[in-house]
Coordinates of C-alpha atoms in Angstrom, one line a residue:
Chain A
M1 CA 57.6 26.9 55.2
K2 CA 54.4 27.4 57.1
A3 CA 52.3 27.2 53.9
G4 CA 54.2 24.0 52.9
S5 CA 53.4 22.3 56.2
S6 CA 49.8 23.2 56.1
Y7 CA 49.6 21.9 52.6
K8 CA 51.2 18.7 53.8
K9 CA 48.7 18.5 56.7
R10 CA 45.8 19.0 54.3
E11 CA 47.2 16.2 52.1
Q12 CA 47.4 13.9 55.1
I13 CA 43.8 14.6 56.2
A14 CA 42.6 14.0 52.7
G15 CA 44.6 10.8 52.5
G16 CA 43.1 9.6 55.8
F17 CA 39.6 10.5 54.6
K18 CA 40.1 8.6 51.3
F19 CA 41.5 5.6 53.2
A20 CA 38.5 5.6 55.6
I21 CA 36.0 5.7 52.7
L22 CA 37.7 2.9 50.9
L23 CA 37.8 0.8 54.0
L24 CA 34.2 1.4 54.8
F25 CA 32.9 0.6 51.4
G26 CA 35.2 -2.4 51.1
L27 CA 33.7 -3.8 54.3
L28 CA 30.2 -3.1 53.0
L29 CA 31.1 -5.2 49.9
I30 CA 32.2 -8.2 51.8
T31 CA 29.4 -8.1 54.4
P32 CA 27.4 -10.7 52.5
F33 CA 30.3 -13.1 52.8
V34 CA 30.8 -12.5 56.5
W35 CA 27.1 -12.9 57.1
M36 CA 27.1 -16.1 55.0
V37 CA 29.8 -17.7 57.1
S38 CA 28.1 -16.6 60.3
V39 CA 24.7 -18.0 59.4
G40 CA 26.4 -21.2 58.1
F41 CA 27.6 -21.8 61.7
D42 CA 24.2 -21.3 63.2
R43 CA 22.3 -24.6 63.6
T44 CA 19.0 -22.9 64.4
A45 CA 19.1 -20.9 61.2
N46 CA 17.5 -23.7 59.3
V47 CA 14.2 -23.1 61.2
T48 CA 14.4 -19.3 61.8
M49 CA 17.1 -17.1 60.5
P50 CA 18.9 -15.2 63.4
F51 CA 17.3 -11.9 63.6
P52 CA 18.5 -9.2 64.2
P53 CA 21.6 -10.4 62.3
K54 CA 24.6 -11.3 64.5
L55 CA 28.3 -11.6 63.7
I56 CA 28.8 -14.6 66.0
P57 CA 25.9 -17.0 66.2
K58 CA 24.3 -17.6 69.6
S59 CA 25.4 -21.2 69.8
P60 CA 28.0 -21.8 67.1
S61 CA 28.0 -25.3 65.6
S62 CA 29.5 -27.0 62.6
F63 CA 26.2 -29.0 62.2
N64 CA 25.4 -27.5 58.8
F65 CA 28.9 -28.1 57.4
G66 CA 28.7 -31.7 58.7
I67 CA 25.6 -32.2 56.6
V68 CA 27.1 -30.6 53.5
F69 CA 30.0 -33.0 53.6
E70 CA 28.0 -36.1 54.7
N71 CA 25.6 -35.6 51.8
G72 CA 28.6 -35.9 49.5
S73 CA 26.9 -34.1 46.6
L74 CA 29.1 -31.1 46.9
L75 CA 32.3 -33.1 46.8
K76 CA 31.0 -35.0 43.8
A77 CA 30.2 -31.7 42.1
Y78 CA 33.7 -30.5 42.9
L79 CA 35.2 -33.6 41.2
N80 CA 32.9 -33.1 38.2
S81 CA 33.8 -29.4 37.9
G82 CA 37.5 -30.3 38.3
I83 CA 37.4 -32.9 35.5
V84 CA 35.6 -30.6 33.1
T85 CA 37.7 -27.5 33.9
V86 CA 41.1 -29.2 33.7
S87 CA 40.2 -30.8 30.4
S88 CA 38.7 -27.6 29.0
V89 CA 41.7 -25.5 30.0
F90 CA 44.1 -28.0 28.6
I91 CA 42.6 -28.3 25.1
G92 CA 41.6 -24.6 24.9
V93 CA 45.1 -23.3 25.9
S94 CA 46.9 -25.8 23.7
A95 CA 44.9 -25.1 20.6
S96 CA 45.1 -21.4 21.2
L97 CA 48.9 -21.4 21.6
L98 CA 49.3 -23.2 18.3
A99 CA 47.0 -20.9 16.5
G100 CA 48.3 -17.7 18.2
Y101 CA 51.8 -18.7 17.2
A102 CA 50.9 -19.3 13.6
F103 CA 49.1 -16.0 13.4
S104 CA 52.0 -14.2 14.9
K105 CA 55.0 -15.8 13.2
G106 CA 53.6 -17.7 10.3
R107 CA 53.7 -16.7 6.6
F108 CA 50.9 -18.4 4.7
K109 CA 48.1 -17.7 2.3
G110 CA 44.9 -16.3 3.8
K111 CA 46.5 -15.4 7.2
K112 CA 44.6 -12.1 7.4
V113 CA 41.3 -13.6 6.4
L114 CA 41.6 -16.5 8.8
F115 CA 42.5 -14.1 11.6
V116 CA 39.4 -12.0 10.9
V117 CA 37.4 -15.2 11.1
V118 CA 38.9 -15.8 14.6
L119 CA 38.1 -12.3 15.7
C120 CA 34.5 -12.8 14.4
T121 CA 34.1 -15.7 16.8
L122 CA 34.5 -13.2 19.6
M123 CA 31.2 -11.7 18.6
I124 CA 29.2 -15.0 18.6
P125 CA 27.5 -15.5 22.0
M126 CA 26.4 -18.9 23.3
E127 CA 22.7 -18.4 22.9
P128 CA 22.3 -18.8 19.2
R129 CA 24.4 -21.9 19.3
L130 CA 22.6 -23.5 22.2
I131 CA 19.9 -25.5 20.3
P132 CA 22.1 -26.7 17.3
L133 CA 24.9 -27.8 19.7
Y134 CA 22.3 -29.5 21.8
K135 CA 21.0 -31.3 18.8
L136 CA 24.5 -32.1 17.6
F137 CA 25.6 -33.7 20.8
N138 CA 22.2 -35.5 21.1
S139 CA 22.7 -37.0 17.6
V140 CA 26.0 -38.5 18.6
H141 CA 24.5 -39.6 22.0
L142 CA 26.9 -37.5 24.1
L143 CA 24.3 -35.6 26.2
N144 CA 24.7 -36.3 29.9
T145 CA 28.5 -36.8 29.4
F146 CA 31.3 -34.2 30.0
W147 CA 32.2 -34.1 26.3
P148 CA 29.8 -31.3 25.3
L149 CA 31.3 -29.2 28.1
V150 CA 34.9 -29.9 27.1
L151 CA 35.0 -30.1 23.3
P152 CA 33.7 -26.6 22.5
S153 CA 36.5 -25.1 24.6
L154 CA 38.7 -26.0 21.7
I155 CA 38.0 -22.6 20.2
S156 CA 38.5 -19.4 22.1
G157 CA 39.0 -16.2 20.0
M158 CA 40.1 -14.3 23.1
L159 CA 42.9 -16.7 24.0
I160 CA 44.2 -16.9 20.4
F161 CA 44.1 -13.1 20.3
L162 CA 46.0 -12.7 23.6
C163 CA 48.5 -15.3 22.5
K164 CA 49.2 -13.7 19.1
Q165 CA 49.7 -10.3 20.8
F166 CA 52.3 -11.9 23.1
F167 CA 54.2 -13.7 20.4
D168 CA 54.2 -10.5 18.3
Q169 CA 56.4 -9.0 21.0
L170 CA 59.0 -11.7 20.7
P171 CA 61.6 -11.1 18.0
D172 CA 61.5 -13.0 14.7
T173 CA 65.3 -13.4 14.8
L174 CA 64.9 -16.3 17.3
R175 CA 63.1 -18.2 14.6
E176 CA 65.6 -17.4 12.0
A177 CA 68.5 -18.5 14.2
S178 CA 66.8 -21.7 15.1
Q179 CA 66.0 -22.5 11.5
I180 CA 69.6 -21.9 10.3
D181 CA 70.4 -24.6 12.7
G182 CA 68.1 -26.8 10.7
A183 CA 65.2 -26.9 13.2
G184 CA 61.7 -27.3 11.7
E185 CA 58.7 -25.1 12.4
F186 CA 57.4 -27.4 15.2
T187 CA 60.7 -27.8 16.9
T188 CA 61.2 -24.0 16.8
F189 CA 57.8 -23.5 18.4
F190 CA 58.3 -26.1 21.2
R191 CA 62.0 -25.5 21.9
I192 CA 62.3 -21.8 21.4
Y193 CA 59.0 -19.9 21.7
L194 CA 57.0 -22.1 24.1
P195 CA 59.5 -21.9 26.9
L196 CA 59.4 -18.1 26.6
A197 CA 55.6 -18.0 26.7
G198 CA 55.2 -18.7 30.5
P199 CA 53.5 -15.4 31.4
I200 CA 50.9 -15.6 28.7
V201 CA 50.3 -19.3 29.3
A202 CA 49.6 -18.5 33.0
T203 CA 47.2 -15.7 31.9
M204 CA 45.4 -18.0 29.5
I205 CA 45.1 -20.8 32.1
I206 CA 43.6 -18.4 34.6
L207 CA 41.1 -17.0 32.1
A208 CA 40.1 -20.4 30.7
F209 CA 39.7 -21.7 34.2
I210 CA 37.4 -18.9 35.3
W211 CA 35.2 -19.3 32.2
S212 CA 34.9 -23.0 32.5
W213 CA 34.5 -23.2 36.2
N214 CA 31.6 -20.6 36.2
D215 CA 29.9 -21.9 33.0
F216 CA 26.3 -22.4 33.7
M217 CA 23.7 -22.1 30.9
W218 CA 25.3 -24.7 28.6
P219 CA 25.9 -27.3 31.4
L220 CA 22.4 -26.8 32.5
V221 CA 21.2 -27.7 29.0
V222 CA 23.3 -30.8 28.4
L223 CA 23.5 -32.3 31.9
N224 CA 20.3 -33.8 33.5
S225 CA 21.8 -36.4 35.7
K226 CA 22.4 -35.4 39.3
E227 CA 25.5 -37.5 39.3
L228 CA 27.2 -35.3 36.7
Q229 CA 26.3 -31.9 38.1
T230 CA 29.1 -29.3 38.2
V231 CA 29.4 -27.0 41.2
P232 CA 27.2 -24.1 39.8
L233 CA 24.5 -26.6 38.7
Y234 CA 24.4 -28.3 42.1
L235 CA 24.1 -24.9 43.8
A236 CA 21.4 -23.8 41.5
S237 CA 19.4 -27.0 41.9
F238 CA 19.7 -26.9 45.7
S239 CA 18.7 -23.2 45.7
L240 CA 15.6 -23.8 43.5
E241 CA 14.5 -26.8 45.5
N242 CA 14.8 -25.2 48.9
G243 CA 14.2 -21.5 48.2
T244 CA 14.9 -19.6 51.4
S245 CA 13.7 -22.3 53.7
L246 CA 17.0 -23.9 54.9
G247 CA 19.1 -20.8 55.7
G248 CA 21.8 -22.4 57.7
L249 CA 22.4 -25.3 55.3
T250 CA 22.2 -23.1 52.2
M251 CA 24.8 -20.7 53.7
A252 CA 27.1 -23.5 54.7
L253 CA 26.9 -24.9 51.2
A254 CA 27.5 -21.4 49.7
T255 CA 30.5 -21.0 52.0
M256 CA 32.0 -24.3 51.0
S257 CA 31.5 -23.5 47.3
V258 CA 33.1 -20.1 47.6
L259 CA 35.9 -20.8 50.0
P260 CA 38.3 -22.8 47.7
I261 CA 38.0 -20.2 45.0
V262 CA 38.6 -17.4 47.5
I263 CA 41.7 -19.2 48.8
L264 CA 43.0 -19.8 45.3
Y265 CA 42.3 -16.1 44.5
L266 CA 44.2 -14.9 47.6
F267 CA 47.2 -16.9 46.6
L268 CA 47.2 -16.0 42.9
Q269 CA 45.6 -12.5 43.3
K270 CA 48.4 -10.7 41.5
Y271 CA 48.2 -13.0 38.5
I272 CA 44.4 -13.2 38.4
I273 CA 44.0 -9.4 38.6
Q274 CA 46.7 -8.9 35.9
S275 CA 45.0 -11.5 33.6
I276 CA 41.6 -9.8 34.0
A277 CA 43.1 -6.4 33.3
L278 CA 45.0 -7.7 30.3
S279 CA 41.9 -9.3 28.8
G280 CA 40.1 -6.0 29.3
V281 CA 42.9 -3.7 28.2
K282 CA 43.9 -5.7 25.1
G283 CA 40.3 -6.1 24.1
E284 CA 40.3 -2.3 23.9
Chain B
M1 CA 75.1 -12.9 -21.8
A2 CA 76.8 -12.6 -18.4
N3 CA 73.9 -10.4 -17.4
N4 CA 71.4 -12.9 -18.5
S5 CA 73.0 -15.7 -16.5
I6 CA 73.1 -13.6 -13.4
E7 CA 69.4 -12.8 -13.9
L8 CA 68.7 -16.5 -14.4
N9 CA 70.6 -17.2 -11.2
V10 CA 68.6 -14.6 -9.3
K11 CA 65.4 -16.0 -10.7
M12 CA 66.3 -19.4 -9.6
E13 CA 67.2 -18.2 -6.1
V14 CA 63.9 -16.4 -5.8
E15 CA 62.0 -19.4 -6.9
K16 CA 63.9 -21.5 -4.4
V17 CA 63.0 -19.2 -1.6
Q18 CA 59.4 -19.0 -2.8
S19 CA 59.1 -22.7 -3.0
K20 CA 60.5 -22.9 0.5
R21 CA 57.9 -20.4 1.6
K22 CA 55.2 -22.5 0.1
D23 CA 56.5 -25.4 2.0
W24 CA 56.3 -23.4 5.2
G25 CA 52.9 -22.3 4.3
L26 CA 51.5 -25.8 4.5
K27 CA 53.1 -26.4 7.8
W28 CA 51.4 -23.3 9.3
Y29 CA 48.0 -24.7 8.5
V30 CA 48.7 -27.7 10.7
F31 CA 49.0 -25.2 13.6
L32 CA 45.6 -24.0 12.9
I33 CA 43.8 -27.3 12.5
P34 CA 42.5 -27.7 16.1
S35 CA 41.2 -24.2 16.4
F36 CA 39.5 -24.2 13.0
L37 CA 38.0 -27.6 13.6
G38 CA 36.5 -26.0 16.7
I39 CA 35.3 -22.9 14.7
L40 CA 33.6 -25.0 12.0
L41 CA 31.9 -27.5 14.4
F42 CA 31.0 -25.3 17.3
M43 CA 30.7 -21.8 15.8
V44 CA 30.0 -21.8 12.0
Y45 CA 27.7 -24.8 11.9
P46 CA 25.5 -23.9 14.9
V47 CA 25.1 -20.3 13.8
F48 CA 23.7 -21.4 10.4
E49 CA 21.8 -24.3 11.7
S50 CA 20.1 -22.0 14.2
L51 CA 19.1 -19.6 11.4
R52 CA 17.7 -22.6 9.4
L53 CA 15.8 -23.8 12.5
S54 CA 14.2 -20.4 13.0
F55 CA 12.2 -20.9 9.8
Y56 CA 10.9 -24.3 10.9
Q57 CA 8.4 -25.5 13.4
S58 CA 10.5 -28.0 15.3
N59 CA 10.4 -30.0 18.5
G60 CA 13.7 -31.8 17.9
T61 CA 12.3 -34.7 15.9
V62 CA 9.6 -33.4 13.6
E63 CA 10.3 -30.3 11.4
N64 CA 8.0 -28.3 9.2
Y65 CA 9.0 -25.2 7.1
I66 CA 6.8 -22.3 8.2
G67 CA 8.7 -19.3 6.8
L68 CA 8.7 -16.3 9.1
A69 CA 6.0 -17.5 11.4
N70 CA 8.4 -18.0 14.3
F71 CA 9.7 -14.5 14.1
K72 CA 6.2 -13.2 13.8
S73 CA 5.1 -15.2 16.8
V74 CA 8.1 -14.0 18.9
L75 CA 7.8 -10.4 17.9
T76 CA 4.1 -10.3 18.7
S77 CA 4.5 -12.2 22.0
N78 CA 4.0 -10.2 25.1
S79 CA 6.2 -12.4 27.2
F80 CA 9.1 -11.9 24.8
W81 CA 8.8 -8.1 24.9
N82 CA 8.4 -8.4 28.7
S83 CA 11.8 -10.2 28.8
V84 CA 13.4 -7.6 26.5
W85 CA 12.1 -4.9 28.9
N86 CA 13.4 -6.7 32.0
T87 CA 16.8 -7.3 30.3
F88 CA 17.2 -3.7 29.3
Y89 CA 15.9 -2.3 32.6
I90 CA 18.3 -4.4 34.7
G91 CA 21.2 -3.8 32.3
I92 CA 20.8 0.0 32.0
F93 CA 20.7 0.6 35.7
Q94 CA 23.5 -1.9 36.4
I95 CA 25.7 -0.1 34.0
M96 CA 24.7 3.5 34.9
I97 CA 25.5 2.8 38.6
T98 CA 28.5 0.5 38.3
I99 CA 30.7 2.4 35.9
P100 CA 30.7 5.8 37.6
L101 CA 30.9 4.2 41.1
G102 CA 33.7 1.8 40.0
F103 CA 35.6 4.7 38.4
I104 CA 35.4 6.8 41.6
F105 CA 36.6 4.0 43.7
A106 CA 39.4 3.2 41.2
S107 CA 40.5 6.8 41.4
L108 CA 40.5 6.7 45.2
I109 CA 42.5 3.5 45.2
N110 CA 44.9 4.9 42.7
S111 CA 45.5 8.1 44.7
T112 CA 45.8 6.4 48.1
K113 CA 49.3 5.7 49.3
R114 CA 48.6 3.0 51.8
G115 CA 47.1 -0.4 51.1
Q116 CA 46.6 0.0 47.3
N117 CA 47.0 -3.7 46.7
F118 CA 44.9 -4.6 49.7
F119 CA 41.9 -2.6 48.4
K120 CA 42.4 -4.0 44.9
V121 CA 42.1 -7.6 46.3
L122 CA 39.2 -6.7 48.6
Y123 CA 37.1 -4.9 45.9
F124 CA 37.7 -7.7 43.4
L125 CA 36.6 -10.4 45.7
P126 CA 32.9 -10.5 44.8
N127 CA 33.8 -10.8 41.1
V128 CA 35.8 -14.0 41.8
T129 CA 32.8 -15.8 43.3
S130 CA 30.5 -17.4 40.7
I131 CA 27.4 -15.4 40.1
V132 CA 25.4 -18.5 40.9
A133 CA 26.8 -18.7 44.4
A134 CA 26.3 -15.0 44.7
A135 CA 22.7 -15.2 43.7
M136 CA 22.2 -17.9 46.3
I137 CA 23.6 -15.7 49.0
F138 CA 21.6 -12.6 47.9
A139 CA 18.3 -14.5 48.1
F140 CA 18.9 -14.3 51.8
V141 CA 20.7 -10.9 52.0
L142 CA 17.6 -9.4 50.3
H143 CA 15.1 -11.5 52.1
P144 CA 12.2 -9.1 53.1
E145 CA 11.9 -10.3 56.7
M146 CA 15.2 -11.9 57.7
G147 CA 17.7 -10.2 55.3
I148 CA 20.4 -7.9 56.5
V149 CA 19.6 -5.2 53.9
N150 CA 16.1 -4.7 55.2
Y151 CA 17.3 -4.9 58.8
V152 CA 19.6 -2.0 58.2
L153 CA 17.0 -0.1 56.2
H154 CA 14.5 -0.6 59.1
A155 CA 17.1 0.4 61.7
I156 CA 17.7 3.8 60.0
G157 CA 14.0 4.3 59.5
L158 CA 13.7 3.7 55.7
P159 CA 10.9 1.7 54.1
T160 CA 11.7 -2.0 53.6
P161 CA 10.8 -3.3 50.1
G162 CA 9.8 -6.8 49.4
W163 CA 12.7 -7.2 47.0
L164 CA 12.4 -10.6 45.3
S165 CA 8.9 -11.4 46.7
D166 CA 7.4 -8.4 45.0
P167 CA 7.3 -8.0 41.1
S168 CA 7.7 -4.2 41.5
T169 CA 11.0 -4.4 43.3
S170 CA 12.5 -7.7 42.1
K171 CA 14.4 -6.1 39.2
W172 CA 16.1 -3.9 41.7
A173 CA 17.2 -6.9 43.7
V174 CA 18.9 -8.2 40.6
I175 CA 20.4 -4.8 39.9
I176 CA 21.9 -4.7 43.4
L177 CA 23.4 -8.2 43.0
A178 CA 24.7 -7.3 39.5
V179 CA 26.3 -4.0 40.7
W180 CA 27.9 -5.9 43.7
H181 CA 29.3 -8.6 41.4
W182 CA 30.5 -6.4 38.5
I183 CA 32.0 -3.4 40.4
G184 CA 35.3 -5.2 41.1
F185 CA 35.8 -5.8 37.3
V186 CA 35.1 -2.2 36.5
I187 CA 37.6 -1.1 39.2
I188 CA 40.4 -3.4 37.9
I189 CA 39.9 -2.2 34.3
C190 CA 39.8 1.4 35.4
L191 CA 42.9 1.1 37.6
A192 CA 44.9 -0.5 34.8
N193 CA 44.0 2.3 32.5
L194 CA 44.5 5.0 35.2
Q195 CA 48.0 3.9 35.7
A196 CA 48.6 4.1 32.0
I197 CA 48.0 7.9 31.9
P198 CA 51.4 9.6 31.5
S199 CA 52.4 11.3 34.8
E200 CA 53.9 14.2 32.8
M201 CA 50.4 15.4 32.1
Y202 CA 49.7 15.7 35.8
E203 CA 53.0 17.4 36.5
A204 CA 52.4 20.0 33.9
A205 CA 48.9 20.7 35.3
R206 CA 50.4 21.0 38.8
I207 CA 52.9 23.5 37.7
D208 CA 50.1 25.5 36.2
G209 CA 48.4 25.4 39.6
A210 CA 45.6 23.0 38.9
S211 CA 44.0 21.4 42.0
G212 CA 43.6 17.7 42.5
L213 CA 39.9 17.9 41.6
Q214 CA 40.6 19.9 38.5
Q215 CA 43.2 17.4 37.4
W216 CA 40.7 14.7 37.8
F217 CA 38.1 16.5 35.7
F218 CA 40.3 17.8 33.0
I219 CA 43.0 15.1 32.6
T220 CA 41.8 11.9 34.1
I221 CA 38.3 11.8 32.8
P222 CA 39.1 12.7 29.2
N223 CA 41.9 10.2 29.2
M224 CA 39.5 7.5 30.4
A225 CA 37.0 8.0 27.6
G226 CA 38.2 4.9 25.8
T227 CA 37.9 2.8 28.9
F228 CA 34.4 4.0 29.6
A229 CA 33.4 3.1 26.1
F230 CA 34.9 -0.4 26.5
L231 CA 33.2 -1.0 29.8
L232 CA 29.9 0.4 28.5
I233 CA 29.8 -1.9 25.5
T234 CA 31.2 -5.1 27.1
G235 CA 28.9 -4.4 30.1
W236 CA 25.9 -4.0 27.8
I237 CA 26.7 -7.2 25.8
G238 CA 27.0 -9.1 29.1
A239 CA 23.7 -7.5 30.3
L240 CA 21.9 -8.6 27.1
Q241 CA 23.0 -12.2 27.9
R242 CA 22.0 -12.2 31.5
F243 CA 20.7 -15.6 32.6
N244 CA 22.5 -17.3 35.5
E245 CA 21.5 -15.1 38.4
V246 CA 17.9 -14.6 37.3
Y247 CA 17.6 -18.4 36.8
V248 CA 18.8 -19.1 40.3
L249 CA 16.6 -16.3 41.8
G250 CA 13.4 -16.8 39.8
G251 CA 13.7 -20.0 37.8
P252 CA 13.2 -20.3 34.0
N253 CA 10.1 -18.1 34.1
G254 CA 11.6 -15.4 36.1
S255 CA 9.2 -15.3 39.0
P256 CA 7.7 -13.4 40.7
A257 CA 5.2 -12.9 37.8
R258 CA 7.9 -13.0 35.1
S259 CA 9.3 -9.8 36.5
I260 CA 12.9 -10.9 36.2
Q261 CA 12.7 -13.2 33.1
T262 CA 15.5 -12.0 30.8
M263 CA 15.8 -12.8 27.1
G264 CA 18.2 -15.6 27.9
A265 CA 15.7 -17.1 30.3
F266 CA 12.9 -16.7 27.7
I267 CA 15.0 -18.7 25.2
Y268 CA 15.8 -21.3 27.8
E269 CA 12.2 -21.6 28.8
R270 CA 10.8 -22.0 25.3
G271 CA 13.7 -24.1 24.0
F272 CA 14.5 -26.5 26.9
T273 CA 11.4 -26.6 29.0
G274 CA 8.9 -26.4 26.2
F275 CA 11.1 -27.8 23.4
E276 CA 9.9 -25.2 20.9
F277 CA 13.2 -25.2 19.0
G278 CA 11.9 -23.0 16.2
I279 CA 10.5 -20.3 18.4
A280 CA 13.6 -20.3 20.6
S281 CA 15.9 -20.1 17.6
A282 CA 14.0 -17.1 16.2
A283 CA 14.3 -15.4 19.6
T284 CA 17.9 -16.3 19.8
Y285 CA 18.5 -14.7 16.4
I286 CA 16.8 -11.4 17.4
M287 CA 19.1 -11.4 20.5
F288 CA 22.1 -12.3 18.4
I289 CA 21.5 -9.4 16.0
L290 CA 21.2 -7.0 19.0
I291 CA 24.5 -8.3 20.4
L292 CA 26.2 -8.0 17.0
V293 CA 25.2 -4.4 16.5
F294 CA 26.7 -3.5 19.9
T295 CA 29.9 -5.5 19.3
F296 CA 30.4 -3.6 16.1
I297 CA 30.0 -0.3 17.8
N298 CA 32.5 -1.6 20.4
L299 CA 35.1 -2.4 17.8
K300 CA 34.5 0.9 16.0
F301 CA 34.9 2.8 19.3
S302 CA 37.9 1.0 20.5
K303 CA 39.9 0.7 17.3
M304 CA 41.0 -2.8 17.8
K305 CA 43.9 -3.5 15.5
I306 CA 44.0 -6.6 13.3

């Protein structure tokens, strides 16, 4: 009895200790964000950064945020990123659903070979394709449009792979039943399987969204016009132009670029974390 | 005779089914058209075109066949090897720090009873923000005079490095940013796999009197070997492609003094600020081969099923 209670007590202390370490390190991780918001609210930070660092600025003001919005470039960048991301997600997820379904339920010649081709695309990074794709879109006069950002999203080996894995878990008998009723392959897909694919579609949308929203190198290559800059491009050009000279403004801008994503993440955290884990675990 | 007719009937049935299957077969290709159009246009064509370009001297309009001269010029260029060194240096330390640290924190989160989900959300937060925004913030966080890191270091009596203003410490600034950004991903992947270890193994060990730490060493860690291999390889592939954060922090030439120019930045600099497409393509192929080798190792390690 006594041994049991002391064991329990030790467990409790260890548990409290673990909790404290986790909390401490977690706070350390988000310190840059906290500091970012604090400096963003400090008008004087554009001339001299507040030093020593403070949690609450001496004279808090929304001056920097006012400038960020007045300038309008960030809102424009959001709109651009939105157009590119929604279109990319739509065509990427649609094409991958079709292909994933065919690789799971289809019976056709060359299925294995074609699927190996899809898996091979997983190994091809962007860099060796950068210059030929640039030349390709240049030759059809589509540089400085959103087309080069959207069209290549048509193919994603990872999405096809995840989608196939999901359909593999659904029974074939559904298909047979539907076909005895005289439904064709497309009707079967749209009426029977697609409505069951909700969870994987959500995962695919989340992954495709993250990839497209954060894409940087390729947009940097094909977009020169300031008007068309996506959010990461605008941030990078602002940062390279101003260096570390306009602290308050830079941090206000960073805050406004991070905030919507963080809010979205807090609402969808369960699904986002699951999707990331799935893409990692399945890849294994 | 009767037998024959039955055989004939069976044959006809089989043929009917087979012809029906052939019919299906064609339909299935329609499902694949969009994806394979994408593969041909945006994967197969550029990969071969890039290989072709690497044998030409090219600025986008004029092309001259020059054999292996581009490869020779890249492989004898100091700035290319400097970029390889930077890429490897940052990548190796990022991975060596993040995987063990992330695994320890994943284990702690997994074993804590209160607030598991809260910690998961908290630790993953840096990974959700784009690396470009993160780099922008870290330029200030690591600022030699006004940054919070040096403020804390000074307060506890440690030397305050120049970070990004000093070529001898700038790589470590990138490493700190990379660890901060990647650790959430490592934790999430570790947690998912920690939770997949059958609890019977721990129960059996407990009955045999194994302590918590012993269980961690002899059950958890061996069971996580596959996960570590996965993180090691995917992390390494990502590290070889590093570009975004070094571009924001140091521009295409990786200042100060090219100390943070990665292979990706080298390719961008030669290809899109110098428009030396041939040289950039050759560099790109050297990098591609490196990545392919590591991806193959990854697939071998992790036994991905086709």
